[in-house]
CSV table of C-alpha atoms (C1' of nucleotides) in Angstrom, one decimal:
chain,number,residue,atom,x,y,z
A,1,UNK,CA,-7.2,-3.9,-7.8
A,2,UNK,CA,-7.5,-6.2,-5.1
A,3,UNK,CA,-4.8,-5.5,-2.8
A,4,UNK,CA,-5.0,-1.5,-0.7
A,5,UNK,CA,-2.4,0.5,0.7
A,6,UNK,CA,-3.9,-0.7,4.1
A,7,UNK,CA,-2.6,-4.3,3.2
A,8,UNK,CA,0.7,-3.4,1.7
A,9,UNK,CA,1.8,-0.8,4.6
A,10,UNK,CA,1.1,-3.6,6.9
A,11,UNK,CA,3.4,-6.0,5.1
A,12,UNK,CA,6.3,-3.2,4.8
A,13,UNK,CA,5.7,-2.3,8.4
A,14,UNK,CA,6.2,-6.2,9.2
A,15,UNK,CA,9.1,-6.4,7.0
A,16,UNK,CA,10.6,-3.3,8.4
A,17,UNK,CA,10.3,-4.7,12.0
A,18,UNK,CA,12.0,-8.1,10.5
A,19,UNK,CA,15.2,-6.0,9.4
A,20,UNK,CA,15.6,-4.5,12.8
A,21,UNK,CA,14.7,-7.4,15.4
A,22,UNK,CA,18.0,-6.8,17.4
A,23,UNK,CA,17.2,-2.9,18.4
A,24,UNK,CA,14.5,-3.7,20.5
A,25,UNK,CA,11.3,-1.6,20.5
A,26,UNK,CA,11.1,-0.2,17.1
A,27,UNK,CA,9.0,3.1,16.9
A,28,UNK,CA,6.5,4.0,14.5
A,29,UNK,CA,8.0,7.4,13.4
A,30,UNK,CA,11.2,5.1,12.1
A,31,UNK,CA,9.2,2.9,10.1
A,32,UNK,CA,7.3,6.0,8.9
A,33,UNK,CA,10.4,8.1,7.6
A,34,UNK,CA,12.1,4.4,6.1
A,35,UNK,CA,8.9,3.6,4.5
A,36,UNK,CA,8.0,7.1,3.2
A,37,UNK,CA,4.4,6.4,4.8
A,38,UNK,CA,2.4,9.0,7.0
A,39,UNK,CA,2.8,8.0,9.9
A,40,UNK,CA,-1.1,9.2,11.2
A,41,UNK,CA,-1.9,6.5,8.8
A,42,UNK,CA,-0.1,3.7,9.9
A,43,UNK,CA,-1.2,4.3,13.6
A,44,UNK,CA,-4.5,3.2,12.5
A,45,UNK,CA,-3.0,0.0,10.4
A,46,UNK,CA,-0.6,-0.6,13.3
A,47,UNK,CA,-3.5,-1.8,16.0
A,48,UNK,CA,-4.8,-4.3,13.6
A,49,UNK,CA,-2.1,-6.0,14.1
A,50,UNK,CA,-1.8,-5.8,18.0
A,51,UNK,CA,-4.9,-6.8,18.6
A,52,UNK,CA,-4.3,-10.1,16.7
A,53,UNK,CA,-1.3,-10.7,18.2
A,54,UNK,CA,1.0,-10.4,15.2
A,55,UNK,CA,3.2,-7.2,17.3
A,56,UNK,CA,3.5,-6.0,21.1
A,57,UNK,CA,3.1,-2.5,21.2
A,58,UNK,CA,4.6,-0.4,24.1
A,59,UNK,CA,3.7,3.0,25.2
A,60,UNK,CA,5.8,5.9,26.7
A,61,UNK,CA,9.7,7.1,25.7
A,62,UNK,CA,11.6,4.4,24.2
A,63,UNK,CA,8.3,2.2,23.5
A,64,UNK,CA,7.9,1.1,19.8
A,65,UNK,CA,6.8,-2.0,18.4
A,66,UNK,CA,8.1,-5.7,17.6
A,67,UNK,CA,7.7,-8.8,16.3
A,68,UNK,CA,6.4,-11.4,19.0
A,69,UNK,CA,7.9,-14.3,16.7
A,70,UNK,CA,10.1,-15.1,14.4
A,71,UNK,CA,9.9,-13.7,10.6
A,72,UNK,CA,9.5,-17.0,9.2
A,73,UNK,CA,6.6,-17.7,11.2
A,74,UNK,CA,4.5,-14.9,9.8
A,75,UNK,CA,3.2,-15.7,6.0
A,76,UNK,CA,2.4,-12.5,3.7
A,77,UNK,CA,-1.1,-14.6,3.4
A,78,UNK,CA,-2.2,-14.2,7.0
A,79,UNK,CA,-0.9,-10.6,7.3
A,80,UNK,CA,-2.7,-9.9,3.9
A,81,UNK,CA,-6.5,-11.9,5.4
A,82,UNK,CA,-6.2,-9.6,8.5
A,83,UNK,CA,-6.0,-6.3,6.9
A,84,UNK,CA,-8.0,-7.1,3.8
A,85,UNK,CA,-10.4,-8.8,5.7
A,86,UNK,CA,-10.0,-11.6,3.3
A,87,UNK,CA,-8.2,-12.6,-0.2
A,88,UNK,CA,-11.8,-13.5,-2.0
A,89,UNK,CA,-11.5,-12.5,-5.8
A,90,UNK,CA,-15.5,-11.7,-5.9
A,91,UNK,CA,-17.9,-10.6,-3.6
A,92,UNK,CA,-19.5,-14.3,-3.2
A,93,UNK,CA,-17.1,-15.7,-2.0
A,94,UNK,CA,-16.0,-13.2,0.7
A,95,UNK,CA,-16.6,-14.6,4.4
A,96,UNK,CA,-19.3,-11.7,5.5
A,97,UNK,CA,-21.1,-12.4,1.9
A,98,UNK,CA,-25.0,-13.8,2.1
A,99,UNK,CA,-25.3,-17.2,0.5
A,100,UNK,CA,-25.8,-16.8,-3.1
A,101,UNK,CA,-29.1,-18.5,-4.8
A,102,UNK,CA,-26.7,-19.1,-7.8
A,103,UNK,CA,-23.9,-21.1,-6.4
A,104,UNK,CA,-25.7,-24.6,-7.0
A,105,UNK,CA,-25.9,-24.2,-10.7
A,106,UNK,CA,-23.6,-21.0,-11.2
A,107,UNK,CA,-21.1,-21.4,-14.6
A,108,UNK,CA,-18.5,-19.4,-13.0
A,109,UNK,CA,-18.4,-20.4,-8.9
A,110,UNK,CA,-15.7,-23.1,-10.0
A,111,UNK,CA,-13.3,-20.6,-11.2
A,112,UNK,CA,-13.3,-18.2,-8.8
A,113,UNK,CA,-13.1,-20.8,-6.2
A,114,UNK,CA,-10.1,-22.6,-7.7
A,115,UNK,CA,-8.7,-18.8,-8.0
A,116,UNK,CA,-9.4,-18.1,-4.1
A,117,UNK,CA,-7.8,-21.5,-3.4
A,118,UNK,CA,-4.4,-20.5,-5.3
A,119,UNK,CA,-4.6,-17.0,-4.2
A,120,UNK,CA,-3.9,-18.2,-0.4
A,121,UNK,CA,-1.7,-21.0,-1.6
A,122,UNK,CA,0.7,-18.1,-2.9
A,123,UNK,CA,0.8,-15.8,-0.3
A,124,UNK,CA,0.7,-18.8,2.5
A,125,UNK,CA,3.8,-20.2,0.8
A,126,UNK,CA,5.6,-16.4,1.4
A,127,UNK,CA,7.1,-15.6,4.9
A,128,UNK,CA,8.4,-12.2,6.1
A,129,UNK,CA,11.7,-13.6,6.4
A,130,UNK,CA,11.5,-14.4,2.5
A,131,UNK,CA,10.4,-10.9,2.1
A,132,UNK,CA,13.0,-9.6,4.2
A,133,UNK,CA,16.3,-11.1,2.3
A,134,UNK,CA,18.1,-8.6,0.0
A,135,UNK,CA,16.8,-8.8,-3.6
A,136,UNK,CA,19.2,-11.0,-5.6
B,1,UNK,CA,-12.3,-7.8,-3.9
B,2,UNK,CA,-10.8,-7.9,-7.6
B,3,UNK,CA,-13.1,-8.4,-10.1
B,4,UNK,CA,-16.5,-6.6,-10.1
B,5,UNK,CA,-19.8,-7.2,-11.3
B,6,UNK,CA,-19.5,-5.8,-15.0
B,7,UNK,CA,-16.3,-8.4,-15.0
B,8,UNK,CA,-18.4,-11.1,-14.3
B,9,UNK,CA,-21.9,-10.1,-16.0
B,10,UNK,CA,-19.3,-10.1,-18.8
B,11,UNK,CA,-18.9,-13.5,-18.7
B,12,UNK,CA,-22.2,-14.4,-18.3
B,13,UNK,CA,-23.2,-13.1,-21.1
B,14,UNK,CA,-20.3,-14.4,-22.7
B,15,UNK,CA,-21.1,-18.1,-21.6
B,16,UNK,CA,-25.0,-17.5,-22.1
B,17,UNK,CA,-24.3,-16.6,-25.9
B,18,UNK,CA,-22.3,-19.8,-25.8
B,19,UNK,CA,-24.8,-21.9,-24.9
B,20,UNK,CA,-27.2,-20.9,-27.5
B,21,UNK,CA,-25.0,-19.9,-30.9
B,22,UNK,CA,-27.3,-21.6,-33.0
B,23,UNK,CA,-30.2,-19.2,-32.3
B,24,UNK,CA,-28.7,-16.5,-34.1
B,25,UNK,CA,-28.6,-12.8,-33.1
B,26,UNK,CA,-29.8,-13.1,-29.2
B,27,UNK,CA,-31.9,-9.9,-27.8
B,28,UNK,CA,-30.5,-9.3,-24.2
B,29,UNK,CA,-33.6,-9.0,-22.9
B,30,UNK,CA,-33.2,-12.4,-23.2
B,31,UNK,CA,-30.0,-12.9,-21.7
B,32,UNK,CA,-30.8,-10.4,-18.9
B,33,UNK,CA,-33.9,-12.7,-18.2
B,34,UNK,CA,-32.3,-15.8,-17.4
B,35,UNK,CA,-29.1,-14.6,-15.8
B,36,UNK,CA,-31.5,-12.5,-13.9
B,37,UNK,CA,-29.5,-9.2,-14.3
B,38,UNK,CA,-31.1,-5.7,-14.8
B,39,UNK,CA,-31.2,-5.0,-18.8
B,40,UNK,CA,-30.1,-2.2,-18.7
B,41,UNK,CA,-27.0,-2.6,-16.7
B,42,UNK,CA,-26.1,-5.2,-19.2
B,43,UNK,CA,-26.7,-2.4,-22.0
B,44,UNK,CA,-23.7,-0.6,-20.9
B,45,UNK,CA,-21.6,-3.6,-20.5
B,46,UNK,CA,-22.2,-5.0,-23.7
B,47,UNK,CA,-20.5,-2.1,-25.9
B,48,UNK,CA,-17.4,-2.9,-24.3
B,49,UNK,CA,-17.8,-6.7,-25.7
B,50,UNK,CA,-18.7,-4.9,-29.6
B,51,UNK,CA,-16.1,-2.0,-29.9
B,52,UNK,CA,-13.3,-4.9,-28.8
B,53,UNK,CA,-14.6,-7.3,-31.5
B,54,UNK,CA,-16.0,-9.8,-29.1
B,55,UNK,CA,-19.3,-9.9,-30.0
B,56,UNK,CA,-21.4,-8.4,-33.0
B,57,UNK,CA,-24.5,-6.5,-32.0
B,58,UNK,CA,-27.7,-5.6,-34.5
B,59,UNK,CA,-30.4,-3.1,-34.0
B,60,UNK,CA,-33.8,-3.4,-34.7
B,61,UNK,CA,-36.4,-5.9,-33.9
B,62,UNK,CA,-35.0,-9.7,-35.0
B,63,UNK,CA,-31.9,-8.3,-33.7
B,64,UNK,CA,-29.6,-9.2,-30.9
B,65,UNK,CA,-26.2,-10.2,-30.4
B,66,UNK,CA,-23.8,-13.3,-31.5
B,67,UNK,CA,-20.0,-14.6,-30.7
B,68,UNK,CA,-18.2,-13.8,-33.6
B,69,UNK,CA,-15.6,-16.9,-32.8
B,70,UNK,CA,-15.8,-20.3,-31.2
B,71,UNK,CA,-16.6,-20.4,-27.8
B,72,UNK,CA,-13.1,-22.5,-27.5
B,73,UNK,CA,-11.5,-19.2,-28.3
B,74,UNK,CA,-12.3,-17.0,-26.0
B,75,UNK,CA,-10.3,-16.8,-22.4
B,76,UNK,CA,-12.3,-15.9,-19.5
B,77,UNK,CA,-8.2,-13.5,-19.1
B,78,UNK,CA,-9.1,-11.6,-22.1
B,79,UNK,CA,-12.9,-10.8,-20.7
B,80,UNK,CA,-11.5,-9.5,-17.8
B,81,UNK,CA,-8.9,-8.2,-18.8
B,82,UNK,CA,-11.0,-6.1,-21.0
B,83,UNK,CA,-14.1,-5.5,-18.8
B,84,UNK,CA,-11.9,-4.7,-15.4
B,85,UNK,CA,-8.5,-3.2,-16.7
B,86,UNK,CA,-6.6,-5.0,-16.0
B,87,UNK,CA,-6.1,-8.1,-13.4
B,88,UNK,CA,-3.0,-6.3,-11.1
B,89,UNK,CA,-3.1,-7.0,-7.7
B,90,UNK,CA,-1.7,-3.6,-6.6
B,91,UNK,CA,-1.7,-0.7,-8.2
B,92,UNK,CA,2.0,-0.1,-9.3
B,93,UNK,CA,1.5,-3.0,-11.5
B,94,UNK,CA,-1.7,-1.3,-13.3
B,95,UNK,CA,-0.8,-0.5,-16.9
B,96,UNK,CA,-2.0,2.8,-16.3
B,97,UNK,CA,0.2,3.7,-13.2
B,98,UNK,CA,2.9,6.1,-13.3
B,99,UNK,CA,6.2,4.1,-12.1
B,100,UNK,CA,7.0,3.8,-8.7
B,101,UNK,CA,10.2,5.5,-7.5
B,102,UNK,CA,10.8,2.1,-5.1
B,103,UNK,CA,10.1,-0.2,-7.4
B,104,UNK,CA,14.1,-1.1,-7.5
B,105,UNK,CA,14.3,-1.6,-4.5
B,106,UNK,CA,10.7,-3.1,-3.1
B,107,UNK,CA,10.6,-5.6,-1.1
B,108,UNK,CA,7.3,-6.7,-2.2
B,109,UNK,CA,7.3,-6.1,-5.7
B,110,UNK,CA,8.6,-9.1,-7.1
B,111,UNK,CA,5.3,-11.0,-5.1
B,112,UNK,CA,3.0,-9.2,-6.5
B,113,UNK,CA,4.6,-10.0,-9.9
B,114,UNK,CA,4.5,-13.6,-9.5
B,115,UNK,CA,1.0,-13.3,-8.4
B,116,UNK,CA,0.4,-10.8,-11.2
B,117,UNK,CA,1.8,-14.0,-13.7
B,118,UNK,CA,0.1,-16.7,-12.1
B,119,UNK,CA,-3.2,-14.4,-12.4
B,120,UNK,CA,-3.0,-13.9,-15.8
B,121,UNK,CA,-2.4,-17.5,-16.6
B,122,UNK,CA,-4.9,-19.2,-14.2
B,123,UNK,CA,-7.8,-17.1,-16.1
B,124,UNK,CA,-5.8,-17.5,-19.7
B,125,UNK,CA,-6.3,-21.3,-19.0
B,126,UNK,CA,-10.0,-21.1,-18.8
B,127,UNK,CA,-12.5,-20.7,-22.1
B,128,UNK,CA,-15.5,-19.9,-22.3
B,129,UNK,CA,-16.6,-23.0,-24.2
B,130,UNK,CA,-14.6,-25.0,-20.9
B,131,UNK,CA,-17.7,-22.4,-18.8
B,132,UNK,CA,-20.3,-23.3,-21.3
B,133,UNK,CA,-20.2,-27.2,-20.0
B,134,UNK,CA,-22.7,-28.4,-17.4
B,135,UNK,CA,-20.5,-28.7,-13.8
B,136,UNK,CA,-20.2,-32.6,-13.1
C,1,DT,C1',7.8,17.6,34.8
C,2,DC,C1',8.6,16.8,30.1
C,3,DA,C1',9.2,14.4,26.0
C,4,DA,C1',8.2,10.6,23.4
C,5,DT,C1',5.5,7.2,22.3
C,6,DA,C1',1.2,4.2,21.5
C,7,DC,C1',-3.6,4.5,21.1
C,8,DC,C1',-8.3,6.4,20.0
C,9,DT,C1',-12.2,8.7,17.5
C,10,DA,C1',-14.2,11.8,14.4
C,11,DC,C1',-14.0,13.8,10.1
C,12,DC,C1',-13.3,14.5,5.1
C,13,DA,C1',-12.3,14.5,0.0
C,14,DT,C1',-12.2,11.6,-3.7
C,15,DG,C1',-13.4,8.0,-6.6
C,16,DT,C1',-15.6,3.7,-8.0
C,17,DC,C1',-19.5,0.7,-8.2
C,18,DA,C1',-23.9,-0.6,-9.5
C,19,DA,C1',-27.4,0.8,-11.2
C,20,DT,C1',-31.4,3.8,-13.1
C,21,DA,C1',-33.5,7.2,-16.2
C,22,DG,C1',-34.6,8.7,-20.4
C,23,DG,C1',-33.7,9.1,-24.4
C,24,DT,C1',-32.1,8.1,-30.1
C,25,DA,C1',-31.0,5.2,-34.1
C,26,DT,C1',-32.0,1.2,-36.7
C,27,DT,C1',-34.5,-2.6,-38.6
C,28,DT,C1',-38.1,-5.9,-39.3
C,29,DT,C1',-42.9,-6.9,-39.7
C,30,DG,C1',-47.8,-6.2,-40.2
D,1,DC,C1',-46.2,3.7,-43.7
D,2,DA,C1',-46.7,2.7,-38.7
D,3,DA,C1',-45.5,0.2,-34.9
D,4,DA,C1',-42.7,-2.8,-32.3
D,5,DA,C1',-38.3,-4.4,-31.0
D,6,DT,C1',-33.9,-3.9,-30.6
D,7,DA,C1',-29.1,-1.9,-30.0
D,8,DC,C1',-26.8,2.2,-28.5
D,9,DC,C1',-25.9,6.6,-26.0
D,10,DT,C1',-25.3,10.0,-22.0
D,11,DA,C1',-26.4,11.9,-17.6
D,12,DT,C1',-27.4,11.1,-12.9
D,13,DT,C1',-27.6,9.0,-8.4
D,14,DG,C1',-26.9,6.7,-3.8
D,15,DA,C1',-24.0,3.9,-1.3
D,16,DC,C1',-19.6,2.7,-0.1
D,17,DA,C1',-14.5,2.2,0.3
D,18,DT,C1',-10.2,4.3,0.2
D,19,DG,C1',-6.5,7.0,1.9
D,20,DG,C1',-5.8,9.9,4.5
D,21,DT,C1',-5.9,14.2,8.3
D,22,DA,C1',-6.9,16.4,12.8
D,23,DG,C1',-6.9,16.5,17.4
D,24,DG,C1',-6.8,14.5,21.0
D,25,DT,C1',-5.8,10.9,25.6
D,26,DA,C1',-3.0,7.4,28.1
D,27,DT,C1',1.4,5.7,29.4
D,28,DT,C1',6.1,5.5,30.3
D,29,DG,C1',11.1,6.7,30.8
D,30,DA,C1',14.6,10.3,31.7
DNA sequence: TCAATACCTACCATGTCAATAGGTATTTTG
DNA sequence: CAAAATACCTATTGACATGGTAGGTATTGA
């Protein structure tokens, strides 16, 4: 299991704003019910997000959230890092991990590596626009 | 973070039998010596390896463990697969999750498919005789 | 003033991970 | 036969992450 709810409410959240750029502030209690996701738990998802700059956030009656580009410009890869804190298939390779003693002579570095590498490839090459298109 | 140690002492073990088949039966004191992992984590890994047919273990002193194929035919997929799980990214993929009620409709289910796939074949593609050979 | 919203912090129950502890069963060897 | 070496088995533990919930505060529009 590599992926946690944290990561995939974030993309649906995302996806969910996508689908309803044109009404504005969207607010959380909307996603909520759509996505069938508490919403207590996606307020603490949610300022992830603002704070890097992915959605503006506005308090008060008729505040909400929205995307601050467009959906094509967001990849599933960089929503995914944020939340996840990174994509790394094992714990050497993670960006907070210690240098591992190993890694010069280790049998198995190379593979995980090469996995890592085509683990971002894939979900750089996905946009929330892609995401948001009706299901052929 | 997807695949955890007992994953990946798996396939040291795996690669450290590898490397010396023509020793015969291989005590993992040995094993836990030079891959420098506690011996008796590795004791509780290893049964996993035997009951699957992996590896044949023998008691008693002059005993030890051996591959019971060729190196070449062994997948670093089927180690994991074995040792972790399974390999899904998310857990509605798991082969022990009850269906998701979405999953018709879910937008992000066909991703994590295709990474699902392309997971499965990346580590299908590697052997453990291909992990056995000294990095260039 | 009130309602609706984002935003914040603390807390909690559960499960998994990574290992340790302390054995038993089996086999070879002296 | 005794001892050593080995696989094999089960219970326990501490640390941590997950997936929330609870209970607020701050801000804004009507």
């Amino acid at each position: 299991m590599m992926i946690s709810t944290r990561g995939r409410y974030a993309l649906r959240v995302m996806i969910d704003l996508a689908q309803h750029t044109e009404s504005g502030y969207i607010p959380m209690k909307e996603v909520a019910l759509r996505q069938e996701i508490s919403l207590k738990y996606l307020e603490r998802i949610l300022p992830i997000l603002v704070k890097n700059g992915l959605v503006e956030g506005v308090q008060g009656k008729g505040g909400g959230y929205r995307l601050v580009r467009s959906p094509k410009e967001y990849t599933a890869g960089e929503i995914l890092r944020l939340t996840e804190g990174d994509l790394a298939p094992v714990s050497c390779l993670s960006k907070c991990a210690e240098p591992c003693p190993r890694s010069a002579y280790c049998a198995t570095l190379p593979m995980w590596s090469g996995f890592f590498d085509m683990t971002n490839k894939y979900f750089d090459g996905i946009t929330i626009e892609d995401l948001s298109k009706p299901r052929e």
